[in-house]
CSV table of N, CA, C and O in Angstrom, one decimal:
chain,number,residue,atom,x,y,z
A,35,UNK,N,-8.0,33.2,-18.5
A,35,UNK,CA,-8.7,32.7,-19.7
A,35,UNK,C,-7.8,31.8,-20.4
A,35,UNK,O,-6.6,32.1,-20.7
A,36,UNK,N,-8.2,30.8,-20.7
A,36,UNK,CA,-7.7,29.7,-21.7
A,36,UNK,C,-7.6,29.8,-23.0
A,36,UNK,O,-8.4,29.4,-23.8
A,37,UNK,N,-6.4,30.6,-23.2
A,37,UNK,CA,-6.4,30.7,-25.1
A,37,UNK,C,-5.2,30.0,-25.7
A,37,UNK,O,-4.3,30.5,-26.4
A,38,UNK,N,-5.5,28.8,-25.2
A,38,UNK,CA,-5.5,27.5,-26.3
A,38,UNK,C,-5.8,27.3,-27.5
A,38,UNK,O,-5.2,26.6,-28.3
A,39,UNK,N,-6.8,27.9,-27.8
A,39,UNK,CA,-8.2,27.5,-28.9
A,39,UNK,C,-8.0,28.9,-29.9
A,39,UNK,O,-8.4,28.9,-31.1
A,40,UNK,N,-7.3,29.8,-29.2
A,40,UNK,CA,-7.0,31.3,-30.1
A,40,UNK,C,-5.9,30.9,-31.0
A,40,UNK,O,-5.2,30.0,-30.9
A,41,UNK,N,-5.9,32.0,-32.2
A,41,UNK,CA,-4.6,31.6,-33.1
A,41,UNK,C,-4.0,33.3,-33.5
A,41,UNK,O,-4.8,34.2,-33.6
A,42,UNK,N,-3.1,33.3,-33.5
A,42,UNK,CA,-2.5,34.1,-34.5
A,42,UNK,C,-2.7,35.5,-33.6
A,42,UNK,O,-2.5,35.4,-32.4
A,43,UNK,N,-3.2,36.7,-34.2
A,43,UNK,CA,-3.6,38.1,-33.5
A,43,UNK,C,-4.2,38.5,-32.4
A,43,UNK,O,-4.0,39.4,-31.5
A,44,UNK,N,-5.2,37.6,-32.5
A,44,UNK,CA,-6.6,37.6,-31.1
A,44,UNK,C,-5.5,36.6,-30.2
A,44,UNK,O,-5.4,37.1,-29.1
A,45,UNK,N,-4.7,35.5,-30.3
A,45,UNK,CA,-4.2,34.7,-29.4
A,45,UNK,C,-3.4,36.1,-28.6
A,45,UNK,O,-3.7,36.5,-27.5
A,46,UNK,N,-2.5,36.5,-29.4
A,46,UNK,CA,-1.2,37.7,-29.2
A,46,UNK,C,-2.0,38.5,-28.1
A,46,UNK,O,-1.9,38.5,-26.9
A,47,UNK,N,-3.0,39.2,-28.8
A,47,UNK,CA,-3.6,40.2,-28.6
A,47,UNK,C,-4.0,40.0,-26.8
A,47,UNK,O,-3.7,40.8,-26.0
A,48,UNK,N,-5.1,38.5,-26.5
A,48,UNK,CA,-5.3,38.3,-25.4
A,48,UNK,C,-4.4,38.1,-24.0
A,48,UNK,O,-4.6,38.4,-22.9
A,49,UNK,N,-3.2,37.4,-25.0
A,49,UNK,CA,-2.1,37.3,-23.7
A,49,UNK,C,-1.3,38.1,-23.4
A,49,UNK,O,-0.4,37.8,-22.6
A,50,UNK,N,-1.3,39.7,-24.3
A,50,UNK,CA,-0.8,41.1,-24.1
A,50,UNK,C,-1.7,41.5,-22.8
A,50,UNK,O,-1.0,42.1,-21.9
A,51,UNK,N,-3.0,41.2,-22.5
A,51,UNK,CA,-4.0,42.0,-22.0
A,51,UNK,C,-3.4,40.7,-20.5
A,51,UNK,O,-2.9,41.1,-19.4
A,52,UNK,N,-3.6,39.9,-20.7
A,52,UNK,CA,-3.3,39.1,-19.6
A,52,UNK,C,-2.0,39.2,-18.7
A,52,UNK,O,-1.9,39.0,-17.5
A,53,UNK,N,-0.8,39.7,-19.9
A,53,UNK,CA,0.4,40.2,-19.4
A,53,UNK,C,0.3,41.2,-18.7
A,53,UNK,O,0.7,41.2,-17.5
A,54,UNK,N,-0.2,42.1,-19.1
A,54,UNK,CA,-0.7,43.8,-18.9
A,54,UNK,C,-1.8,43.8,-17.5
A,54,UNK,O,-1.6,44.8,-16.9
A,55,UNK,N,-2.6,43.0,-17.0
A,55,UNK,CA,-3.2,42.3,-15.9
A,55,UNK,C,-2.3,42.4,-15.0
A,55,UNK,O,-2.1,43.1,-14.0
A,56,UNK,N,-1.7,41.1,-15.7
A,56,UNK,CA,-0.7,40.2,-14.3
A,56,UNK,C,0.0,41.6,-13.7
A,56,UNK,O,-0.4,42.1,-12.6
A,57,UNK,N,1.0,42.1,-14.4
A,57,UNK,CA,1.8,43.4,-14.1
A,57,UNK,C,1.0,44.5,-13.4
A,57,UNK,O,1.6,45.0,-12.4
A,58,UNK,N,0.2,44.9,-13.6
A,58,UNK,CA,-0.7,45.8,-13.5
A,58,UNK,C,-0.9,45.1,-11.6
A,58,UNK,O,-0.9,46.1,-10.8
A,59,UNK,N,-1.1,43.9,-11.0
A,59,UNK,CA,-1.3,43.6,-10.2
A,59,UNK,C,-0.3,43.1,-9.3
A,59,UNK,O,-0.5,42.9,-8.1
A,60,UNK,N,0.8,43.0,-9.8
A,60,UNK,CA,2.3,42.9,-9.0
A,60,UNK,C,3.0,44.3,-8.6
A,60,UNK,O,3.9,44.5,-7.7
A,61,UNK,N,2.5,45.2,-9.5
A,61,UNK,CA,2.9,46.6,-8.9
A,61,UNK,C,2.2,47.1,-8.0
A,61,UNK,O,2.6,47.9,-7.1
A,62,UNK,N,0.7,46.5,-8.2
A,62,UNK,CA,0.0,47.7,-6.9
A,62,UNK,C,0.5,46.1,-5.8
A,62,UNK,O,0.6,46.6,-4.6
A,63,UNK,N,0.7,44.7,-5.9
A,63,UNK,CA,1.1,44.0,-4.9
A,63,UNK,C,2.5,45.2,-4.1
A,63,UNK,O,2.2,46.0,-3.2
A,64,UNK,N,3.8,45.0,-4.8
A,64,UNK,CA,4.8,46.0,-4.7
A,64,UNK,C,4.6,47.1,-4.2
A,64,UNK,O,5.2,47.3,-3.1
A,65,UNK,N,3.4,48.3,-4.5
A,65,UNK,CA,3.7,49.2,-3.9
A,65,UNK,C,3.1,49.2,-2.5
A,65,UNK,O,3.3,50.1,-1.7
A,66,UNK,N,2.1,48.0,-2.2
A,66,UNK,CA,1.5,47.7,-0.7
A,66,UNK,C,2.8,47.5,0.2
A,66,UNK,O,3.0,48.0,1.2
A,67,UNK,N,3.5,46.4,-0.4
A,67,UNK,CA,4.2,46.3,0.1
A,67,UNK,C,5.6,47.1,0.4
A,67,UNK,O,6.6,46.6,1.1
A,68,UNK,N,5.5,48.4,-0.1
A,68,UNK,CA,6.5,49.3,0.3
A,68,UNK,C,8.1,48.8,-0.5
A,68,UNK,O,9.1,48.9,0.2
A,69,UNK,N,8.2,48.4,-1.5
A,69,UNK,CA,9.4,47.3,-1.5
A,69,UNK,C,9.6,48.4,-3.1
A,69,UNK,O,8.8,49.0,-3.8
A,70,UNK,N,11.0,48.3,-3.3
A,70,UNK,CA,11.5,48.7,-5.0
A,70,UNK,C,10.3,48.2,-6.1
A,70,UNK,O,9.9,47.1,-6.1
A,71,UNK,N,9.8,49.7,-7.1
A,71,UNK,CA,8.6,49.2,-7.8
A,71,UNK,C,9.5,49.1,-9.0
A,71,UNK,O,9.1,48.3,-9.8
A,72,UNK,N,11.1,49.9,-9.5
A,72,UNK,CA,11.1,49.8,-10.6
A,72,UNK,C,10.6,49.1,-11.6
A,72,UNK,O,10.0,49.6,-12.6
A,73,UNK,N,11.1,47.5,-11.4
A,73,UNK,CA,11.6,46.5,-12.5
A,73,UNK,C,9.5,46.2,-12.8
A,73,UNK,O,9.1,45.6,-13.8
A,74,UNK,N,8.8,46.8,-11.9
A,74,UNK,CA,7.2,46.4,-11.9
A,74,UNK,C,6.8,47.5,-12.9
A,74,UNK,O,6.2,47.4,-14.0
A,75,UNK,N,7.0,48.1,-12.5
A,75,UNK,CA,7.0,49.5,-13.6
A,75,UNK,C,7.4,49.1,-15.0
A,75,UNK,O,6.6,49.0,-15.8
A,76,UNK,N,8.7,48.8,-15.2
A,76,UNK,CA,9.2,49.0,-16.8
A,76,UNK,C,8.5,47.9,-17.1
A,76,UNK,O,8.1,47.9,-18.3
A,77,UNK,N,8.1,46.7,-16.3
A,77,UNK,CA,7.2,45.7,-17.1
A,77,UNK,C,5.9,45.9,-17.6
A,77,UNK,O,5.3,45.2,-18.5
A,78,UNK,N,5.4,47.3,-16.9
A,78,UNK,CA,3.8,47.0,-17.0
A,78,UNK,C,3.6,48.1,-18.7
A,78,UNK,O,2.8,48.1,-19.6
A,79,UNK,N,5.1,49.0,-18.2
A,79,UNK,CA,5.0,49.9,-19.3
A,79,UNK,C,5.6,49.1,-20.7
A,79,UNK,O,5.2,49.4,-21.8
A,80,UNK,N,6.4,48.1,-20.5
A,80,UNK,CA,6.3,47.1,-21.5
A,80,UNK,C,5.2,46.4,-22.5
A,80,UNK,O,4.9,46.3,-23.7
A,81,UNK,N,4.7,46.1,-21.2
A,81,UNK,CA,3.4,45.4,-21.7
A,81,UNK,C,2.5,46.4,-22.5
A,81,UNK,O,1.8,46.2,-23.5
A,82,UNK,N,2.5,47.6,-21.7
A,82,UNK,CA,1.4,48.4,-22.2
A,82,UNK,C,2.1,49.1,-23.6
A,82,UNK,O,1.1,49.5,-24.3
A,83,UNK,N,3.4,49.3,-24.3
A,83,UNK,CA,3.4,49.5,-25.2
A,83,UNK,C,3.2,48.4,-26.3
A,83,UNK,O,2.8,48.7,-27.4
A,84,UNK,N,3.3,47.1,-26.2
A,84,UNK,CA,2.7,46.0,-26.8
A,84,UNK,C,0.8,46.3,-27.1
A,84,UNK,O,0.4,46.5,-28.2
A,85,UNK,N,0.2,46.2,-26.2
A,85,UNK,CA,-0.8,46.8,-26.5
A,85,UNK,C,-1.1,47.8,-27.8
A,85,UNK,O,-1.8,47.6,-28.8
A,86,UNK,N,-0.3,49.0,-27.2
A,86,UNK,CA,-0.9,50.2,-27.8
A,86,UNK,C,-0.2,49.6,-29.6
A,86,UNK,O,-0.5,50.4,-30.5
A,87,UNK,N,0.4,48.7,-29.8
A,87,UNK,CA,1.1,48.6,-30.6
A,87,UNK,C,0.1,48.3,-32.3
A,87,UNK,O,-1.1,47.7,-32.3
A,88,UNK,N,0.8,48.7,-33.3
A,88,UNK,CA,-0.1,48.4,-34.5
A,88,UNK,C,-1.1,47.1,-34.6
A,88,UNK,O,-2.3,47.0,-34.8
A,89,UNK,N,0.0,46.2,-34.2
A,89,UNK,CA,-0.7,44.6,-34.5
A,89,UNK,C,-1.5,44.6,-33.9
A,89,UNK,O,-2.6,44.2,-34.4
A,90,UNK,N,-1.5,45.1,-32.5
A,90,UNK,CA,-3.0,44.9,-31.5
A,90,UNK,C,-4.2,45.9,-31.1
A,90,UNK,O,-5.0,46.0,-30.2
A,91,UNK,N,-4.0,46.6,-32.1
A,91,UNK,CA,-4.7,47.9,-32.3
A,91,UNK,C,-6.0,47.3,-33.1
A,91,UNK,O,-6.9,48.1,-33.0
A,92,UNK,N,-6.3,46.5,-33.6
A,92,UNK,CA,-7.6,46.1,-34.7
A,92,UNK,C,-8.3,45.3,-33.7
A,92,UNK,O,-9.4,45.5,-33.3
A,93,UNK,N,-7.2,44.1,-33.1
A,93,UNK,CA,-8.1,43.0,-31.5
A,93,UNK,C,-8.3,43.8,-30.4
A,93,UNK,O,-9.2,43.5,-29.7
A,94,UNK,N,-7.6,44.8,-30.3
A,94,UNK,CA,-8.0,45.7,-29.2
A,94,UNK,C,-9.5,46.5,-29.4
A,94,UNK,O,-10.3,46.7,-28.5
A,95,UNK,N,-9.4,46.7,-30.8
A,95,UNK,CA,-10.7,47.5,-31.0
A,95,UNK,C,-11.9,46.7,-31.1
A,95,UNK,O,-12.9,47.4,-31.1
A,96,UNK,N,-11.9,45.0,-31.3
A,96,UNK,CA,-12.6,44.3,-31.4
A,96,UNK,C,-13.1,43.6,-29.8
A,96,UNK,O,-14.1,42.8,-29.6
A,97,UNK,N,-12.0,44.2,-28.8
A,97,UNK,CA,-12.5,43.6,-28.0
A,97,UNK,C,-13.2,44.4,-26.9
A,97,UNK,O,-13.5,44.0,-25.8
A,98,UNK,N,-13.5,45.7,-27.4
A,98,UNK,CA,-13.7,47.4,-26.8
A,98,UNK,C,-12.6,47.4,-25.9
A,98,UNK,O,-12.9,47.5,-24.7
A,99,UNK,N,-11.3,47.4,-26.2
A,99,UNK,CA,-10.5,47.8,-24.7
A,99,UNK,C,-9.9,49.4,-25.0
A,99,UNK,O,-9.2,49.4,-26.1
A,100,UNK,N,-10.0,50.1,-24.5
A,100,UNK,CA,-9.9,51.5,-25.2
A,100,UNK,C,-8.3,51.9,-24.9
A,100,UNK,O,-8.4,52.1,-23.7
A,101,UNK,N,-6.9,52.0,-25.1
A,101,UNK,CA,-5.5,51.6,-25.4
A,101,UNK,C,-5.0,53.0,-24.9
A,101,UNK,O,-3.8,53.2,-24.6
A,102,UNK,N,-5.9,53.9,-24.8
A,102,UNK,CA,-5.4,55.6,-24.4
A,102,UNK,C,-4.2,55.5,-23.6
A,102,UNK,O,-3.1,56.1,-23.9
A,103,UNK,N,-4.4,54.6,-22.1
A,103,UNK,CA,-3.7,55.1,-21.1
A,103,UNK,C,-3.7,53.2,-19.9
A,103,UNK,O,-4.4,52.3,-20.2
A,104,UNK,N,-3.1,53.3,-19.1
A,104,UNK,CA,-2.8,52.9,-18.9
A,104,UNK,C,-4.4,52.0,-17.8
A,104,UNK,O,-4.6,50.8,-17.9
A,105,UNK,N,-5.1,52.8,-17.2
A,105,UNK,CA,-6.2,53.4,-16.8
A,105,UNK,C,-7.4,53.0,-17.3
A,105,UNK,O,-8.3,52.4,-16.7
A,106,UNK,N,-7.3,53.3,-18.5
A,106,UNK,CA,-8.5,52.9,-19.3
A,106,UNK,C,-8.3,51.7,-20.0
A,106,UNK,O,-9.2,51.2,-20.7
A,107,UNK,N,-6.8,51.0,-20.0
A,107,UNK,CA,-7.3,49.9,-20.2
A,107,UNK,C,-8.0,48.7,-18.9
A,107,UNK,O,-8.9,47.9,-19.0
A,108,UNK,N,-7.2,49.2,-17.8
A,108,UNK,CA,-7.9,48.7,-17.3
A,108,UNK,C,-9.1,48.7,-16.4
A,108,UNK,O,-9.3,48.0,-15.5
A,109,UNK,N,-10.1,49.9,-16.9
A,109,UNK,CA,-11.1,49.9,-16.8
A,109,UNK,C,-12.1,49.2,-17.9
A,109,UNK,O,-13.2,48.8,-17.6
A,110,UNK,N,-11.6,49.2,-19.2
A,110,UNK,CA,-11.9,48.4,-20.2
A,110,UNK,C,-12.1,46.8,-19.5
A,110,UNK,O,-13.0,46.0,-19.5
A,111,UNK,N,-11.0,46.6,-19.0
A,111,UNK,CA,-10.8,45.2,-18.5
A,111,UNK,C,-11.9,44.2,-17.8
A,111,UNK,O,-12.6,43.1,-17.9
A,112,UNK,N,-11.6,45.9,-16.4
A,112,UNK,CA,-12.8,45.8,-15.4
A,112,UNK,C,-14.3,45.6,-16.0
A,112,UNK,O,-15.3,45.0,-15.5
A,113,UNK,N,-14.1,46.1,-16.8
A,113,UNK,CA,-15.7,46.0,-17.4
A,113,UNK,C,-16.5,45.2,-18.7
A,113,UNK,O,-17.5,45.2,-19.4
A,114,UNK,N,-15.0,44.2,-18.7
A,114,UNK,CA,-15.1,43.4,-20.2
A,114,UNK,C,-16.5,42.2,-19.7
A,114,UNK,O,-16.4,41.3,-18.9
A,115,UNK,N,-17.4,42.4,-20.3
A,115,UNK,CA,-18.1,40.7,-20.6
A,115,UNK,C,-17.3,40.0,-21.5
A,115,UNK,O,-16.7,40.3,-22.5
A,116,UNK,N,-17.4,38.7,-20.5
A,116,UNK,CA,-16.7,37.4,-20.5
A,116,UNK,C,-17.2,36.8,-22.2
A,116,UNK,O,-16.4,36.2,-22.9
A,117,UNK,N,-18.6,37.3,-22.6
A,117,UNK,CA,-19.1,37.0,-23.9
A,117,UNK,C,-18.4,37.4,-25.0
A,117,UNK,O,-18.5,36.8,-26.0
A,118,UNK,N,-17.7,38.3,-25.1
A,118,UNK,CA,-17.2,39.3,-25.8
A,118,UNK,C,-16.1,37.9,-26.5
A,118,UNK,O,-16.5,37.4,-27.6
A,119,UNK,N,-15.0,37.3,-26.0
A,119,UNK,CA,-14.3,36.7,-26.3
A,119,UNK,C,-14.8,35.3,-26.5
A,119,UNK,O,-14.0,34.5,-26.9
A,120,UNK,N,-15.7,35.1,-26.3
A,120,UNK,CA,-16.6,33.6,-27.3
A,120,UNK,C,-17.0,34.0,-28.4
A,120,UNK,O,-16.7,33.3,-29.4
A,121,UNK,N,-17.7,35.2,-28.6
A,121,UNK,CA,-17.9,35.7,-30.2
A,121,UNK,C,-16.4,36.2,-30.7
A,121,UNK,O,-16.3,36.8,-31.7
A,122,UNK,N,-15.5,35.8,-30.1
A,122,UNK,CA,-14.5,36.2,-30.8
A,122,UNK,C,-13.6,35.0,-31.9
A,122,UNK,O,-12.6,35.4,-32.6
């Protein structure tokens, strides 16, 4: 997603989730590949405490991504309409 056009919290907030993505898919890359997951790990859990974090707790809740667990955000993800972030 292109957030050029985003400012301020919702910008933060999207490229937390995009971070949290990316990672999320270099570790299950990593663990295919049988290779050291640590440094994939402490990133994703990075990312994911950015998330759960105060600042992105109001854009989170505006964009339905539910922040519980690791899991459900990205099943939130999985299941985001692309519309949701145009009305944003």
């Amino acid at each position: 997603i292109d957030t050029s056009e985003l400012s301020g919290d919702l910008a933060t907030g999207v490229s937390d989730l995009q971070n949290f993505q990316k990672a999320s898919n270099d570790l299950e890359m990593q663990v295919s590949l049988g290779v050291d997951t640590k440094s994939a790990e402490s990133y994703l859990n990075a990312t994911l405490k950015n998330i759960q974090s105060s600042g992105d707790a109001k854009i989170m809740a505006k964009l339905g991504i539910d922040t519980s667990s690791k899991e459900t955000i990205l099943s939130s993800l999985q299941n985001m309409d692309p519309k949701v972030l145009v009305k944003l």
